[in-house]
Amino acid sequence: VVELKPSQHEHFVDVLAALMRHDGETAGRLMIDHQYPSDGQQIAAETDFCTTLSSITDKVADEPFFDNIGRYTSRIFDSAVRSRIRLEGYFVSTTVAIRVMEGIANALDKDVKIGDLAMPWIITAPQFARALSSPFDDVIILLGDS
């Protein structure tokens, strides 16, 4: 079971909103665990990770976000491993939990579209409306990217 604190939930929504806006740079910066000091090598790794996320979001700009969430998740995690950066732990846990739920739902009914079912709820959530309208500049500065 994954349970997020309110601040973690808000942060997770910000990541999803950035991905859905096809803003890979912001999504990448938000996913990175910033509690450890960064040296030049770490900063380069973070930049590489964010560049990969931007590439992913640029390529999928014409696709519905949830149609290929498994593929996106795999590429994001592969990029984090390749870049040797740490992702926010609760982001990874929540993402894996969502993938497990999606796998179970698809095993029971391969035609079920979890994203289509969740989208009306997601887009009407007040947190999501805030995240979509936020420019994220203040969030990035708080995370240490100036």
Short mmCIF file of N, CA and C in Angstrom, two decimals:
data_model
loop_
_atom_site.label_atom_id
_atom_site.label_comp_id
_atom_site.label_asym_id
_atom_site.label_seq_id
_atom_site.Cartn_x
_atom_site.Cartn_y
_atom_site.Cartn_z
N VAL A 1 0.85 -1.18 0.00
CA VAL A 1 0.00 0.00 0.00
C VAL A 1 0.89 1.24 0.00
N VAL A 2 0.56 2.16 -0.87
CA VAL A 2 1.29 3.43 -0.94
C VAL A 2 0.36 4.52 -0.45
N GLU A 3 0.81 5.24 0.56
CA GLU A 3 0.04 6.36 1.07
C GLU A 3 0.92 7.60 1.04
N LEU A 4 0.44 8.61 0.36
CA LEU A 4 1.23 9.84 0.21
C LEU A 4 0.79 10.88 1.23
N LYS A 5 1.78 11.61 1.74
CA LYS A 5 1.48 12.78 2.57
C LYS A 5 0.89 13.83 1.63
N PRO A 6 0.16 14.80 2.16
CA PRO A 6 -0.42 15.84 1.29
C PRO A 6 0.62 16.53 0.40
N SER A 7 1.79 16.83 0.93
CA SER A 7 2.81 17.50 0.12
C SER A 7 3.32 16.57 -0.99
N GLN A 8 3.43 15.26 -0.69
CA GLN A 8 3.87 14.30 -1.70
C GLN A 8 2.80 14.13 -2.78
N HIS A 9 1.54 14.13 -2.36
CA HIS A 9 0.44 14.02 -3.33
C HIS A 9 0.46 15.21 -4.27
N GLU A 10 0.63 16.39 -3.72
CA GLU A 10 0.67 17.60 -4.54
C GLU A 10 1.86 17.54 -5.51
N HIS A 11 2.99 17.08 -5.03
CA HIS A 11 4.18 16.96 -5.86
C HIS A 11 3.96 15.94 -6.98
N PHE A 12 3.33 14.80 -6.65
CA PHE A 12 3.05 13.77 -7.65
C PHE A 12 2.11 14.32 -8.73
N VAL A 13 1.11 15.08 -8.33
CA VAL A 13 0.19 15.71 -9.28
C VAL A 13 0.95 16.69 -10.17
N ASP A 14 1.89 17.43 -9.60
CA ASP A 14 2.70 18.35 -10.40
C ASP A 14 3.50 17.60 -11.47
N VAL A 15 4.06 16.45 -11.10
CA VAL A 15 4.81 15.63 -12.07
C VAL A 15 3.88 15.17 -13.19
N LEU A 16 2.71 14.63 -12.82
CA LEU A 16 1.75 14.17 -13.84
C LEU A 16 1.30 15.30 -14.74
N ALA A 17 1.04 16.46 -14.15
CA ALA A 17 0.60 17.61 -14.95
C ALA A 17 1.69 18.02 -15.93
N ALA A 18 2.94 18.03 -15.49
CA ALA A 18 4.05 18.39 -16.40
C ALA A 18 4.14 17.37 -17.53
N LEU A 19 4.00 16.08 -17.21
CA LEU A 19 4.04 15.06 -18.26
C LEU A 19 2.89 15.23 -19.24
N MET A 20 1.72 15.52 -18.71
CA MET A 20 0.55 15.66 -19.58
C MET A 20 0.62 16.94 -20.42
N ARG A 21 1.38 17.93 -19.96
CA ARG A 21 1.60 19.15 -20.76
C ARG A 21 2.78 18.96 -21.71
N HIS A 22 3.38 17.77 -21.68
CA HIS A 22 4.55 17.44 -22.51
C HIS A 22 5.73 18.33 -22.17
N ASP A 23 5.88 18.63 -20.89
CA ASP A 23 6.99 19.43 -20.38
C ASP A 23 7.96 18.49 -19.66
N GLY A 24 8.77 17.80 -20.44
CA GLY A 24 9.68 16.80 -19.89
C GLY A 24 10.74 17.38 -18.98
N GLU A 25 11.23 18.57 -19.30
CA GLU A 25 12.25 19.21 -18.47
C GLU A 25 11.73 19.41 -17.04
N THR A 26 10.55 19.99 -16.92
CA THR A 26 9.98 20.23 -15.60
C THR A 26 9.66 18.92 -14.90
N ALA A 27 9.06 17.97 -15.62
CA ALA A 27 8.74 16.67 -15.02
C ALA A 27 10.01 16.01 -14.49
N GLY A 28 11.07 16.05 -15.27
CA GLY A 28 12.33 15.44 -14.84
C GLY A 28 12.87 16.09 -13.59
N ARG A 29 12.89 17.41 -13.56
CA ARG A 29 13.41 18.12 -12.38
C ARG A 29 12.56 17.81 -11.14
N LEU A 30 11.26 17.66 -11.33
CA LEU A 30 10.38 17.34 -10.20
C LEU A 30 10.56 15.91 -9.71
N MET A 31 10.91 14.97 -10.60
CA MET A 31 11.07 13.57 -10.22
C MET A 31 12.36 13.30 -9.46
N ILE A 32 13.36 14.10 -9.69
CA ILE A 32 14.68 13.86 -9.10
C ILE A 32 14.66 14.14 -7.61
N ASP A 33 15.25 13.23 -6.86
CA ASP A 33 15.37 13.37 -5.41
C ASP A 33 16.49 14.38 -5.13
N HIS A 34 16.13 15.55 -4.62
CA HIS A 34 17.09 16.64 -4.43
C HIS A 34 17.61 16.75 -3.00
N GLN A 35 17.44 15.72 -2.20
CA GLN A 35 17.89 15.83 -0.82
C GLN A 35 19.38 15.57 -0.65
N TYR A 36 20.06 15.16 -1.71
CA TYR A 36 21.49 14.91 -1.65
C TYR A 36 22.24 16.03 -2.36
N PRO A 37 23.45 16.37 -1.89
CA PRO A 37 24.20 17.45 -2.56
C PRO A 37 24.57 17.08 -3.99
N SER A 38 24.59 18.07 -4.85
CA SER A 38 24.91 17.85 -6.26
C SER A 38 26.29 18.39 -6.57
N ASP A 39 27.10 17.56 -7.22
CA ASP A 39 28.38 18.04 -7.73
C ASP A 39 28.24 18.18 -9.25
N GLY A 40 29.31 18.53 -9.93
CA GLY A 40 29.25 18.74 -11.37
C GLY A 40 28.79 17.50 -12.13
N GLN A 41 29.26 16.33 -11.69
CA GLN A 41 28.89 15.08 -12.35
C GLN A 41 27.39 14.79 -12.15
N GLN A 42 26.89 15.04 -10.93
CA GLN A 42 25.47 14.81 -10.65
C GLN A 42 24.59 15.78 -11.45
N ILE A 43 25.01 17.02 -11.55
CA ILE A 43 24.25 18.01 -12.31
C ILE A 43 24.18 17.61 -13.78
N ALA A 44 25.30 17.11 -14.32
CA ALA A 44 25.30 16.63 -15.70
C ALA A 44 24.37 15.44 -15.87
N ALA A 45 24.35 14.54 -14.89
CA ALA A 45 23.46 13.37 -14.94
C ALA A 45 22.00 13.80 -14.90
N GLU A 46 21.69 14.78 -14.04
CA GLU A 46 20.32 15.29 -13.95
C GLU A 46 19.91 15.94 -15.27
N THR A 47 20.81 16.69 -15.87
CA THR A 47 20.52 17.33 -17.15
C THR A 47 20.27 16.27 -18.23
N ASP A 48 21.07 15.21 -18.24
CA ASP A 48 20.88 14.11 -19.19
C ASP A 48 19.52 13.46 -19.00
N PHE A 49 19.13 13.22 -17.75
CA PHE A 49 17.84 12.63 -17.44
C PHE A 49 16.70 13.52 -17.94
N CYS A 50 16.80 14.82 -17.67
CA CYS A 50 15.75 15.76 -18.09
C CYS A 50 15.69 15.87 -19.61
N THR A 51 16.83 15.79 -20.27
CA THR A 51 16.86 15.81 -21.74
C THR A 51 16.15 14.58 -22.29
N THR A 52 16.38 13.43 -21.67
CA THR A 52 15.69 12.20 -22.09
C THR A 52 14.19 12.34 -21.89
N LEU A 53 13.77 12.89 -20.74
CA LEU A 53 12.34 13.08 -20.51
C LEU A 53 11.73 14.05 -21.52
N SER A 54 12.46 15.09 -21.85
CA SER A 54 11.98 16.03 -22.87
C SER A 54 11.83 15.33 -24.21
N SER A 55 12.77 14.47 -24.54
CA SER A 55 12.69 13.70 -25.78
C SER A 55 11.46 12.80 -25.80
N ILE A 56 11.19 12.15 -24.66
CA ILE A 56 10.02 11.28 -24.56
C ILE A 56 8.74 12.10 -24.75
N THR A 57 8.63 13.21 -24.02
CA THR A 57 7.40 13.99 -24.10
C THR A 57 7.23 14.67 -25.45
N ASP A 58 8.33 15.03 -26.10
CA ASP A 58 8.23 15.61 -27.45
C ASP A 58 7.73 14.58 -28.46
N LYS A 59 8.21 13.35 -28.34
CA LYS A 59 7.83 12.30 -29.29
C LYS A 59 6.39 11.87 -29.13
N VAL A 60 5.86 11.98 -27.92
CA VAL A 60 4.51 11.48 -27.67
C VAL A 60 3.47 12.60 -27.60
N ALA A 61 3.83 13.77 -28.07
CA ALA A 61 2.92 14.92 -27.98
C ALA A 61 1.59 14.67 -28.69
N ASP A 62 1.58 13.78 -29.67
CA ASP A 62 0.35 13.52 -30.41
C ASP A 62 -0.39 12.28 -29.92
N GLU A 63 0.09 11.66 -28.86
CA GLU A 63 -0.54 10.45 -28.33
C GLU A 63 -1.28 10.77 -27.04
N PRO A 64 -2.38 10.08 -26.78
CA PRO A 64 -3.02 10.23 -25.46
C PRO A 64 -2.05 9.76 -24.37
N PHE A 65 -1.97 10.53 -23.31
CA PHE A 65 -0.99 10.28 -22.25
C PHE A 65 -1.07 8.86 -21.69
N PHE A 66 -2.26 8.39 -21.37
CA PHE A 66 -2.38 7.12 -20.67
C PHE A 66 -2.30 5.89 -21.58
N ASP A 67 -2.35 6.07 -22.88
CA ASP A 67 -2.33 4.91 -23.77
C ASP A 67 -1.03 4.12 -23.71
N ASN A 68 0.06 4.79 -23.41
CA ASN A 68 1.36 4.13 -23.38
C ASN A 68 2.09 4.35 -22.07
N ILE A 69 1.36 4.44 -20.97
CA ILE A 69 1.97 4.76 -19.69
C ILE A 69 3.02 3.73 -19.29
N GLY A 70 2.80 2.46 -19.61
CA GLY A 70 3.79 1.43 -19.30
C GLY A 70 5.11 1.66 -20.02
N ARG A 71 5.01 2.01 -21.28
CA ARG A 71 6.21 2.29 -22.07
C ARG A 71 6.92 3.53 -21.52
N TYR A 72 6.15 4.57 -21.19
CA TYR A 72 6.74 5.78 -20.64
C TYR A 72 7.46 5.47 -19.33
N THR A 73 6.79 4.74 -18.47
CA THR A 73 7.36 4.40 -17.17
C THR A 73 8.67 3.65 -17.33
N SER A 74 8.69 2.67 -18.21
CA SER A 74 9.92 1.91 -18.44
C SER A 74 11.04 2.81 -18.94
N ARG A 75 10.75 3.69 -19.87
CA ARG A 75 11.78 4.59 -20.40
C ARG A 75 12.28 5.57 -19.33
N ILE A 76 11.37 6.05 -18.49
CA ILE A 76 11.76 6.97 -17.43
C ILE A 76 12.69 6.27 -16.45
N PHE A 77 12.31 5.07 -16.00
CA PHE A 77 13.15 4.33 -15.04
C PHE A 77 14.47 3.92 -15.68
N ASP A 78 14.45 3.49 -16.94
CA ASP A 78 15.69 3.14 -17.64
C ASP A 78 16.63 4.35 -17.71
N SER A 79 16.06 5.51 -18.00
CA SER A 79 16.87 6.72 -18.09
C SER A 79 17.47 7.09 -16.74
N ALA A 80 16.70 6.92 -15.67
CA ALA A 80 17.22 7.22 -14.33
C ALA A 80 18.39 6.31 -13.99
N VAL A 81 18.26 5.03 -14.32
CA VAL A 81 19.35 4.09 -14.06
C VAL A 81 20.57 4.45 -14.91
N ARG A 82 20.35 4.69 -16.17
CA ARG A 82 21.45 5.03 -17.08
C ARG A 82 22.16 6.33 -16.66
N SER A 83 21.38 7.31 -16.22
CA SER A 83 21.94 8.59 -15.81
C SER A 83 22.49 8.55 -14.38
N ARG A 84 22.15 7.49 -13.65
CA ARG A 84 22.59 7.32 -12.26
C ARG A 84 22.09 8.45 -11.36
N ILE A 85 20.81 8.73 -11.49
CA ILE A 85 20.21 9.73 -10.61
C ILE A 85 19.18 9.03 -9.72
N ARG A 86 18.90 9.65 -8.58
CA ARG A 86 17.91 9.11 -7.65
C ARG A 86 16.59 9.81 -7.89
N LEU A 87 15.55 9.00 -8.01
CA LEU A 87 14.21 9.56 -8.14
C LEU A 87 13.58 9.62 -6.76
N GLU A 88 12.60 10.51 -6.60
CA GLU A 88 11.85 10.57 -5.36
C GLU A 88 11.28 9.18 -5.07
N GLY A 89 11.53 8.65 -3.89
CA GLY A 89 11.10 7.30 -3.53
C GLY A 89 9.60 7.10 -3.63
N TYR A 90 8.84 8.05 -3.14
CA TYR A 90 7.39 7.89 -3.21
C TYR A 90 6.87 7.96 -4.64
N PHE A 91 7.59 8.66 -5.52
CA PHE A 91 7.20 8.69 -6.93
C PHE A 91 7.35 7.30 -7.53
N VAL A 92 8.46 6.66 -7.25
CA VAL A 92 8.71 5.31 -7.77
C VAL A 92 7.68 4.34 -7.20
N SER A 93 7.46 4.38 -5.88
CA SER A 93 6.51 3.47 -5.24
C SER A 93 5.10 3.63 -5.80
N THR A 94 4.67 4.88 -5.95
CA THR A 94 3.33 5.15 -6.45
C THR A 94 3.20 4.70 -7.90
N THR A 95 4.21 4.97 -8.69
CA THR A 95 4.18 4.58 -10.10
C THR A 95 4.10 3.06 -10.25
N VAL A 96 4.89 2.35 -9.46
CA VAL A 96 4.87 0.88 -9.50
C VAL A 96 3.50 0.37 -9.06
N ALA A 97 2.93 0.97 -8.01
CA ALA A 97 1.60 0.56 -7.54
C ALA A 97 0.54 0.76 -8.63
N ILE A 98 0.63 1.86 -9.34
CA ILE A 98 -0.31 2.13 -10.43
C ILE A 98 -0.15 1.09 -11.54
N ARG A 99 1.10 0.76 -11.86
CA ARG A 99 1.36 -0.25 -12.91
C ARG A 99 0.83 -1.62 -12.50
N VAL A 100 0.95 -1.97 -11.22
CA VAL A 100 0.43 -3.25 -10.74
C VAL A 100 -1.09 -3.26 -10.88
N MET A 101 -1.74 -2.17 -10.47
CA MET A 101 -3.21 -2.10 -10.61
C MET A 101 -3.62 -2.20 -12.07
N GLU A 102 -2.90 -1.53 -12.93
CA GLU A 102 -3.20 -1.58 -14.35
C GLU A 102 -3.02 -3.00 -14.88
N GLY A 103 -1.97 -3.68 -14.44
CA GLY A 103 -1.73 -5.06 -14.87
C GLY A 103 -2.84 -6.00 -14.43
N ILE A 104 -3.30 -5.85 -13.20
CA ILE A 104 -4.39 -6.68 -12.70
C ILE A 104 -5.67 -6.41 -13.49
N ALA A 105 -5.97 -5.13 -13.70
CA ALA A 105 -7.17 -4.76 -14.46
C ALA A 105 -7.10 -5.33 -15.88
N ASN A 106 -5.94 -5.24 -16.52
CA ASN A 106 -5.80 -5.76 -17.88
C ASN A 106 -5.84 -7.28 -17.92
N ALA A 107 -5.40 -7.94 -16.85
CA ALA A 107 -5.49 -9.40 -16.79
C ALA A 107 -6.95 -9.84 -16.69
N LEU A 108 -7.75 -9.05 -15.99
CA LEU A 108 -9.18 -9.37 -15.85
C LEU A 108 -9.98 -8.99 -17.10
N ASP A 109 -9.59 -7.90 -17.72
CA ASP A 109 -10.28 -7.43 -18.93
C ASP A 109 -9.27 -6.67 -19.78
N LYS A 110 -8.77 -7.33 -20.83
CA LYS A 110 -7.71 -6.72 -21.63
C LYS A 110 -8.17 -5.48 -22.39
N ASP A 111 -9.46 -5.25 -22.47
CA ASP A 111 -9.97 -4.08 -23.17
C ASP A 111 -10.18 -2.87 -22.26
N VAL A 112 -10.00 -3.04 -20.96
CA VAL A 112 -10.22 -1.92 -20.03
C VAL A 112 -9.12 -0.88 -20.23
N LYS A 113 -9.51 0.36 -20.22
CA LYS A 113 -8.59 1.48 -20.39
C LYS A 113 -8.59 2.27 -19.08
N ILE A 114 -7.62 1.96 -18.23
CA ILE A 114 -7.55 2.61 -16.91
C ILE A 114 -7.47 4.13 -17.06
N GLY A 115 -6.66 4.59 -17.97
CA GLY A 115 -6.51 6.04 -18.17
C GLY A 115 -7.82 6.70 -18.54
N ASP A 116 -8.57 6.05 -19.43
CA ASP A 116 -9.86 6.62 -19.84
C ASP A 116 -10.83 6.67 -18.66
N LEU A 117 -10.78 5.65 -17.80
CA LEU A 117 -11.65 5.63 -16.63
C LEU A 117 -11.23 6.67 -15.59
N ALA A 118 -9.93 6.88 -15.46
CA ALA A 118 -9.42 7.79 -14.44
C ALA A 118 -9.45 9.25 -14.87
N MET A 119 -9.39 9.50 -16.17
CA MET A 119 -9.25 10.88 -16.66
C MET A 119 -10.34 11.84 -16.17
N PRO A 120 -11.62 11.46 -16.20
CA PRO A 120 -12.64 12.42 -15.70
C PRO A 120 -12.40 12.81 -14.24
N TRP A 121 -11.97 11.87 -13.43
CA TRP A 121 -11.68 12.15 -12.03
C TRP A 121 -10.44 13.04 -11.91
N ILE A 122 -9.41 12.71 -12.68
CA ILE A 122 -8.14 13.45 -12.60
C ILE A 122 -8.33 14.90 -13.00
N ILE A 123 -8.98 15.14 -14.13
CA ILE A 123 -9.06 16.52 -14.62
C ILE A 123 -10.01 17.40 -13.81
N THR A 124 -10.87 16.79 -12.99
CA THR A 124 -11.75 17.60 -12.15
C THR A 124 -11.20 17.78 -10.74
N ALA A 125 -10.09 17.14 -10.42
CA ALA A 125 -9.49 17.29 -9.09
C ALA A 125 -8.91 18.70 -8.95
N PRO A 126 -9.20 19.37 -7.84
CA PRO A 126 -8.69 20.72 -7.64
C PRO A 126 -7.16 20.80 -7.70
N GLN A 127 -6.49 19.78 -7.18
CA GLN A 127 -5.03 19.78 -7.21
C GLN A 127 -4.51 19.76 -8.64
N PHE A 128 -5.19 19.05 -9.49
CA PHE A 128 -4.74 18.94 -10.88
C PHE A 128 -4.96 20.25 -11.62
N ALA A 129 -6.09 20.90 -11.36
CA ALA A 129 -6.35 22.20 -11.99
C ALA A 129 -5.28 23.20 -11.59
N ARG A 130 -4.87 23.19 -10.32
CA ARG A 130 -3.80 24.07 -9.84
C ARG A 130 -2.49 23.74 -10.55
N ALA A 131 -2.18 22.46 -10.67
CA ALA A 131 -0.92 22.04 -11.28
C ALA A 131 -0.86 22.41 -12.76
N LEU A 132 -1.97 22.27 -13.47
CA LEU A 132 -1.97 22.60 -14.89
C LEU A 132 -1.85 24.09 -15.13
N SER A 133 -2.35 24.89 -14.19
CA SER A 133 -2.29 26.33 -14.40
C SER A 133 -1.02 26.96 -13.83
N SER A 134 -0.23 26.18 -13.09
CA SER A 134 0.99 26.70 -12.47
C SER A 134 2.12 26.77 -13.49
N PRO A 135 2.89 27.85 -13.47
CA PRO A 135 4.03 27.95 -14.39
C PRO A 135 5.21 27.11 -13.94
N PHE A 136 5.19 26.57 -12.72
CA PHE A 136 6.24 25.72 -12.16
C PHE A 136 7.54 26.44 -11.88
N ASP A 137 7.70 27.71 -12.22
CA ASP A 137 8.95 28.41 -11.97
C ASP A 137 9.30 28.39 -10.48
N ASP A 138 8.28 28.65 -9.63
CA ASP A 138 8.54 28.66 -8.19
C ASP A 138 8.90 27.28 -7.67
N VAL A 139 8.34 26.24 -8.26
CA VAL A 139 8.63 24.87 -7.83
C VAL A 139 10.07 24.52 -8.16
N ILE A 140 10.52 24.85 -9.35
CA ILE A 140 11.89 24.53 -9.77
C ILE A 140 12.89 25.28 -8.90
N ILE A 141 12.62 26.53 -8.58
CA ILE A 141 13.54 27.29 -7.73
C ILE A 141 13.61 26.66 -6.36
N LEU A 142 12.49 26.21 -5.81
CA LEU A 142 12.50 25.55 -4.50
C LEU A 142 13.32 24.27 -4.51
N LEU A 143 13.39 23.61 -5.64
CA LEU A 143 14.15 22.37 -5.74
C LEU A 143 15.63 22.61 -5.97
N GLY A 144 16.04 23.84 -6.08
CA GLY A 144 17.45 24.15 -6.15
C GLY A 144 17.99 24.43 -7.54
N ASP A 145 17.17 24.54 -8.55
CA ASP A 145 17.64 24.82 -9.91
C ASP A 145 17.46 26.32 -10.15
N SER A 146 18.55 27.07 -10.08
CA SER A 146 18.44 28.51 -10.27
C SER A 146 19.25 28.97 -11.45
#
